[in-house]
């Protein structure tokens, strides 16, 4: 089933009809589609009724990827450098889930289809998402150590040390090294 939840679906019959027409044109059985115009008061309840969350292109999905992972729902994405900030690709990368990051729309469909077709893999992934998220982003002691190291390096840089001496990572751009 496909569940689409968006506030404007509940307020725009024209949009609702257009979406259903597009889904039909794509060969999707409308009987397997749920269009919902209101988000539950406790929006996290939505995650208990879905297996895979589809990314919200072209928006950057900031909070959504963290909620999804915390609730045990994988959210494959496309790492599109032209779509603005791709928080979902970054989150998946740091959680060790690069296999959920597609380079293009065709690869994205392959990733989603493979998850749908491999229930065992999907179940295993769902059972580890929260712990992966916490290991990558919720280690306060590691975060504090890393932040302190950046502050020390910034101070050394301010005092005249080179980037290499400071220990700050070099940022590469098309124009060369950015300090």
Phi, psi and omega in degrees: 000154176241124177246125178245120179242118179203131184304322183290343177295328180279344184248350183232099179296326179299314179296318179301312179298317180298317179298315178297321177297317180295319179295318178298315179298331179277001177086018181269131178290114183299336177294346180255014183242132174246119175256123184236126183266352180232141177269135179303153179307313173266089186299340179292343177299332180303322184296337180285351182246010179230151178264322182223135176258129177275138183297160189254065181296145359267012180291157186280351175060033182315285183290327186302317182295322181290319176297314182301311180297318181297329180270003176081026181243116180291147180227087177302156183214173172248128177275081184260111182294346181264001182264014181083203181297129179248074181302324182295318179295318179297313180299312180299319179300309183289344175267005178076028183242047180300337180292350177261005181253115181265155177271340183202177184297321180296316178295324178301313178299321177297317180297312181297315180298318180295324176293317180297320184281344183242081184300323181297313178297317180299314180297319179296316180297315181300326182285346182248354186299314182297316180293325176296317180298313181295319179297322183280326191234351188243026178263091185300321181295315179295317179302314181297316177300314181296317180295318177298320179296321178294317178299316179299317180294321179295320179295317178299320179296317178300325181279001173110000179288152178285166178302318181297321180291330183284332184087007176284143179292145176278135179258120181271139173224173178299333182272358181121204182279133177257131180263000000 
